[in-house]
Short mmCIF file of C-alpha atoms in Angstrom, two decimals:
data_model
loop_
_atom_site.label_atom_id
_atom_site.label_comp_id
_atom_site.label_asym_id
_atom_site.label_seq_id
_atom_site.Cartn_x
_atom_site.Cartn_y
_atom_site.Cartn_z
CA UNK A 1 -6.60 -263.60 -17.53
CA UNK A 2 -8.73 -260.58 -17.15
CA UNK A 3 -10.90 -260.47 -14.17
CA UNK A 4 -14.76 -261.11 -15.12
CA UNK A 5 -16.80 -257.17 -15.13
CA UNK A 6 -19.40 -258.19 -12.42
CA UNK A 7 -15.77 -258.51 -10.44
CA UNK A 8 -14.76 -255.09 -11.22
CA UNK A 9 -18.22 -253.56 -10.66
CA UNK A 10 -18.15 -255.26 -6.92
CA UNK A 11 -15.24 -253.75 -6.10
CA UNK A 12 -16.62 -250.11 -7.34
CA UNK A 13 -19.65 -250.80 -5.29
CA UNK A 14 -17.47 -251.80 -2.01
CA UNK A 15 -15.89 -248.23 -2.42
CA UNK A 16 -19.16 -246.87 -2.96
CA UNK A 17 -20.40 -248.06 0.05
CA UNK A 18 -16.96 -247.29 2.05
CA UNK A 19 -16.88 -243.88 0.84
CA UNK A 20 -20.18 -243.26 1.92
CA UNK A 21 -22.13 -242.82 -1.27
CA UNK A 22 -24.61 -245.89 -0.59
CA UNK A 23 -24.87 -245.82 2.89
CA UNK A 24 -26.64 -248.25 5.35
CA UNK A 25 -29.80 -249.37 4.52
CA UNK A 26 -30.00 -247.71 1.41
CA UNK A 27 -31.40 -250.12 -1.99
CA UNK A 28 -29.15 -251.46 -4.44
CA UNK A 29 -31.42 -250.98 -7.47
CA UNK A 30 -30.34 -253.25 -10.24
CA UNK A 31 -31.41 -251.20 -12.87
CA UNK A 32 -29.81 -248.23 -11.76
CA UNK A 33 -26.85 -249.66 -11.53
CA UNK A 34 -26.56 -251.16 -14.89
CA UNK A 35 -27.15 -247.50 -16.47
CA UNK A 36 -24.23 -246.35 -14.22
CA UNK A 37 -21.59 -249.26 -15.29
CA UNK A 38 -23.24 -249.39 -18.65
CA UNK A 39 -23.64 -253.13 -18.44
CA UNK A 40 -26.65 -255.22 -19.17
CA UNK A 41 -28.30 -256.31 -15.14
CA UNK A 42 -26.79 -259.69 -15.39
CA UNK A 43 -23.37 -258.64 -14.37
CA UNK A 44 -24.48 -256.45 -11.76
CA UNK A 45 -26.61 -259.20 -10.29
CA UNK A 46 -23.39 -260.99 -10.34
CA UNK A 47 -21.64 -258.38 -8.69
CA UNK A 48 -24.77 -258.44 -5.63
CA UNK A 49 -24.45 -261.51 -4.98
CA UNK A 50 -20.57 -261.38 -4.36
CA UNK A 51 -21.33 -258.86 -2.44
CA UNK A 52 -24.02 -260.63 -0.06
CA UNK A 53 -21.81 -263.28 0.57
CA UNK A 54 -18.89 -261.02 2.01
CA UNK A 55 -21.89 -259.81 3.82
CA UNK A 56 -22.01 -256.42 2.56
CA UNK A 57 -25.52 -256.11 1.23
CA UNK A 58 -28.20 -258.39 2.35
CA UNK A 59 -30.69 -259.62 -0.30
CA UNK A 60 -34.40 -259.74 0.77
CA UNK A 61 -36.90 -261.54 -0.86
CA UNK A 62 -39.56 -259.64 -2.51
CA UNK A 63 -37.89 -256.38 -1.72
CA UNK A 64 -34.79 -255.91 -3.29
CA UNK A 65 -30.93 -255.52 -1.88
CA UNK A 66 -29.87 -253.30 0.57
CA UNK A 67 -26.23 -252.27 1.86
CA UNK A 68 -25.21 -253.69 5.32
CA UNK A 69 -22.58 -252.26 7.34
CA UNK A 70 -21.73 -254.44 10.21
CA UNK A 71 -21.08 -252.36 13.68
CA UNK A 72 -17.62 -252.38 15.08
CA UNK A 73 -18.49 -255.16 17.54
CA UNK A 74 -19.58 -257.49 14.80
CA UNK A 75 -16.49 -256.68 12.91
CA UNK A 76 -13.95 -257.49 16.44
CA UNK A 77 -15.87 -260.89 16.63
CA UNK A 78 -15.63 -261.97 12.85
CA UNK A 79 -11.99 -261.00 12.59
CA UNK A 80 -11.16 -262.82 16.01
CA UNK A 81 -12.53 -265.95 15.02
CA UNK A 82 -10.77 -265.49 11.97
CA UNK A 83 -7.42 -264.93 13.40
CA UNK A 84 -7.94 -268.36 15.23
CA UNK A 85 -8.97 -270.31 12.44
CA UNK A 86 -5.85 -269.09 10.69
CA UNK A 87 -3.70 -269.77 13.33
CA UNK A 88 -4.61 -273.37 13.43
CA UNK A 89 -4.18 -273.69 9.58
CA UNK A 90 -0.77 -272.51 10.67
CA UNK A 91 0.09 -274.31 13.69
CA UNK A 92 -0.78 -278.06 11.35
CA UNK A 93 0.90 -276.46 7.97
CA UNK A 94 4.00 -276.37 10.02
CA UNK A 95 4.27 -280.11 10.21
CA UNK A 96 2.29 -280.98 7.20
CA UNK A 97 3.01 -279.06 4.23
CA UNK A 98 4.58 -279.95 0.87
CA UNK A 99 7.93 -279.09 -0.33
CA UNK A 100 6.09 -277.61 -3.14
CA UNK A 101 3.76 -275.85 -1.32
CA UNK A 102 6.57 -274.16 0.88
CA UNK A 103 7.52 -273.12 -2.61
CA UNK A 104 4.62 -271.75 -3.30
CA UNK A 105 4.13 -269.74 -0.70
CA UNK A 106 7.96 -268.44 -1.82
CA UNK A 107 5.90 -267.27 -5.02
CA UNK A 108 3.07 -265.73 -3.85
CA UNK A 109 4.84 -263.48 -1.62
CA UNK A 110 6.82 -262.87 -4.41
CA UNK A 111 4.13 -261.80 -6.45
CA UNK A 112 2.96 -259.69 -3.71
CA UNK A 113 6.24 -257.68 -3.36
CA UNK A 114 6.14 -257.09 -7.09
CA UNK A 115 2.61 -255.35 -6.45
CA UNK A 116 4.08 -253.48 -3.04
CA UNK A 117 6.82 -252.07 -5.91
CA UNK A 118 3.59 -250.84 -8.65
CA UNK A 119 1.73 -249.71 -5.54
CA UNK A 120 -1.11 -251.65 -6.43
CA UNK A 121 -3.40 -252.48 -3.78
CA UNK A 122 -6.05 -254.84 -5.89
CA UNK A 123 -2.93 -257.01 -7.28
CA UNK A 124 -1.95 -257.27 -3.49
CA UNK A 125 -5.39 -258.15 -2.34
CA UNK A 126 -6.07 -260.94 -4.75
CA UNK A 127 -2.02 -262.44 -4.41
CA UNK A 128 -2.19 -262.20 -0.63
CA UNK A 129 -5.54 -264.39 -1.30
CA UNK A 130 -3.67 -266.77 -2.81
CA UNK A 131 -0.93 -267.05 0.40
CA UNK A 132 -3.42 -267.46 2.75
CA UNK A 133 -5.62 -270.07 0.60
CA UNK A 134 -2.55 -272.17 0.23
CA UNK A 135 -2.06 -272.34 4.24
CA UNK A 136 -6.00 -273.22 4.66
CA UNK A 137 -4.95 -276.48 2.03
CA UNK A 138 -1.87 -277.26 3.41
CA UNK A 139 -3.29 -277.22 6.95
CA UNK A 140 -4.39 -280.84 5.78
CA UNK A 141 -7.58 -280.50 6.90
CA UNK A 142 -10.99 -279.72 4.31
CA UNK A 143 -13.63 -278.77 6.73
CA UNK A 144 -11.02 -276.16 8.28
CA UNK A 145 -10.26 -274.97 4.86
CA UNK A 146 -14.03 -274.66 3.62
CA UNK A 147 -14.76 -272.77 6.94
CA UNK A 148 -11.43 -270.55 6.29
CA UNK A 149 -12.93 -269.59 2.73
CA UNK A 150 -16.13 -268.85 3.47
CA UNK A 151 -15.35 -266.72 6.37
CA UNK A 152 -12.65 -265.32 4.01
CA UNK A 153 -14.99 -263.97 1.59
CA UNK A 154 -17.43 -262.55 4.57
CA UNK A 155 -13.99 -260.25 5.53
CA UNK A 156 -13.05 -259.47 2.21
CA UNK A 157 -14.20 -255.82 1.55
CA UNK A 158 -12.88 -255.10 4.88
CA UNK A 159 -9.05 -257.43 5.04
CA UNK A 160 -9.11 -255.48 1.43
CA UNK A 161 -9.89 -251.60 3.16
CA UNK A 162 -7.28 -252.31 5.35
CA UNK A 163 -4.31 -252.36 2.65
CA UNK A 164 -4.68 -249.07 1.57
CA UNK A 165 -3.41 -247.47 4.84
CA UNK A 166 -0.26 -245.81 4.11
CA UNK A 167 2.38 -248.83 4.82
CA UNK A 168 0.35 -251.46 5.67
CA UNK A 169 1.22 -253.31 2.29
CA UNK A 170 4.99 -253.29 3.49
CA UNK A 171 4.01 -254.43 6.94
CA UNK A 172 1.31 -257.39 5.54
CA UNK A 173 4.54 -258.69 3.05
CA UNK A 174 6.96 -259.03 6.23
CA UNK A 175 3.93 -260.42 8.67
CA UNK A 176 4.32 -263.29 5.46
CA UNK A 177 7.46 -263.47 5.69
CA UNK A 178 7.90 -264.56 9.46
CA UNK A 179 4.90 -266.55 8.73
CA UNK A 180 6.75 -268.66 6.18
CA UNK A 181 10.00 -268.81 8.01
CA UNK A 182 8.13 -270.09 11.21
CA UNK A 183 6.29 -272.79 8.72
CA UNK A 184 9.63 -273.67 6.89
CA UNK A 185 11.38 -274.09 10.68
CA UNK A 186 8.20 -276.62 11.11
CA UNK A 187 7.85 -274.34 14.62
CA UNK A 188 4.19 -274.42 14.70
CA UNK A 189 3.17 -272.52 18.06
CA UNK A 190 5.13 -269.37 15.86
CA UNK A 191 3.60 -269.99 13.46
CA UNK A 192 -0.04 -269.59 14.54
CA UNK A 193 1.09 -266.71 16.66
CA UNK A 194 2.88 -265.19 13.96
CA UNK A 195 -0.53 -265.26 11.73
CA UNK A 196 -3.07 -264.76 14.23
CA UNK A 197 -1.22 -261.46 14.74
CA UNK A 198 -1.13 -260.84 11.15
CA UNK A 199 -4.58 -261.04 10.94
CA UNK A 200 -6.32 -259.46 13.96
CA UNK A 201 -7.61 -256.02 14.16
CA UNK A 202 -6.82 -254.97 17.77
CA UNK A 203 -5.12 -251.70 18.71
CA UNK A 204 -4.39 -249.57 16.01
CA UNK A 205 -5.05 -251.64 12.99
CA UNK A 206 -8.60 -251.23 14.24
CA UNK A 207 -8.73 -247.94 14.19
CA UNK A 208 -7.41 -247.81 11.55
CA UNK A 209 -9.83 -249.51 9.99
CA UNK A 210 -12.69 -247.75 11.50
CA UNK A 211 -11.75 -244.39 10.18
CA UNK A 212 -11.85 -246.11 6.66
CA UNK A 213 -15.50 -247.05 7.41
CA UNK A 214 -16.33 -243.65 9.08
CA UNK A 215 -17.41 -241.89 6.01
CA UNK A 216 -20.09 -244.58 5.17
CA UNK A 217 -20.73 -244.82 8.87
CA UNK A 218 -21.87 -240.96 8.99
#
């Protein structure tokens, strides 16, 4: 199924913003942007409002929208927290999930090596999605799962920045891998270790990731 435009026209703004041609502060004006895409304002107001709930703009009432880069600080705390919530998806996945589900996670990673191989970074972003949204439902546990997505979708420009450093694909797909294994083994300490380490920014990963966000930082 092909993805919806206001879907394509967020992610061109997210690189927009990363690259440092909208930089902090500046307005989104809807107009202007549907003369750029060539698309009536509807999608585009679409594509905003994805974009204010990963956080990325901020929407202000009478005013207009206007791009928001969260500091380095901000970004440490939201990825922390999300590193723990993930872990404990893990740690009760490991005793709870489905046969099928196990196989599903099979898939998706799968899927994901199949992208590593076409070097596509999108396809990896949206299968790797999946992965972790089936470990948020098979963690047995709604309000943890509703908190996991929303917080998921507040990261996303950022979890999806990180991929394109040269061989972090390769590294994410075997992080999954000991993930699963861990899961499959039902050895749920590893496996909240294994994915709060998978999906922390400390050390290098962070830097990393700042010097993706420099230019738009500048």
């Amino acid at each position: 199924m092909d993805r919806k435009r206001s879907d394509h026209i967020a992610d061109a703004l997210e690189g927009l913003i990363f690259d440092g041609t909208f930089a902090d502060g500046d307005r989104l004006d809807e107009v202007q942007l549907a003369a750029r895409f060539s698309v009536s304002r509807t999608p585009v107001r679409e594509a905003l409002h994805r974009l204010a709930q990963s956080g990325l703009v901020e929407q202000i009432p009478r005013r207009g929208v206007f791009v928001r880069q969260p500091g380095p600080v901000e970004l440490i705390e939201m990825f922390e927290v999300m590193a723990e919530l993930e872990a404990v998806c893990a740690r009760l996945a490991a005793s709870r999930i489905s046969d099928q589900a196990l196989q599903d996670l099979h898939s998706a990673n799968e899927r994901c090596r199949h992208t590593i191989e076409a070097q596509d970074t999108d396809g990896y972003y949206r299968e790797n999605q999946e992965f972790h949204a089936i470990l948020y439902r098979q963690s047995g546990n709604s309000f943890l799962e509703q908190e996991c997505l929303k917080l998921q979708r507040r990261l996303q420009p950022f979890r999806r920045v990180q991929l394109r450093v040269r061989g972090r694909m390769g590294q994410s797909m075997a992080e999954h891998e000991a993930i699963v294994k861990a899961i499959e083994d039902g050895d749920g300490d590893k496996a909240a270790e294994a994915i709060r380490q998978h999906v922390s920014i400390q050390g290098e990963k962070f830097h990393h990731l700042m010097a993706s966000l420099k230019p738009a930082a500048r």
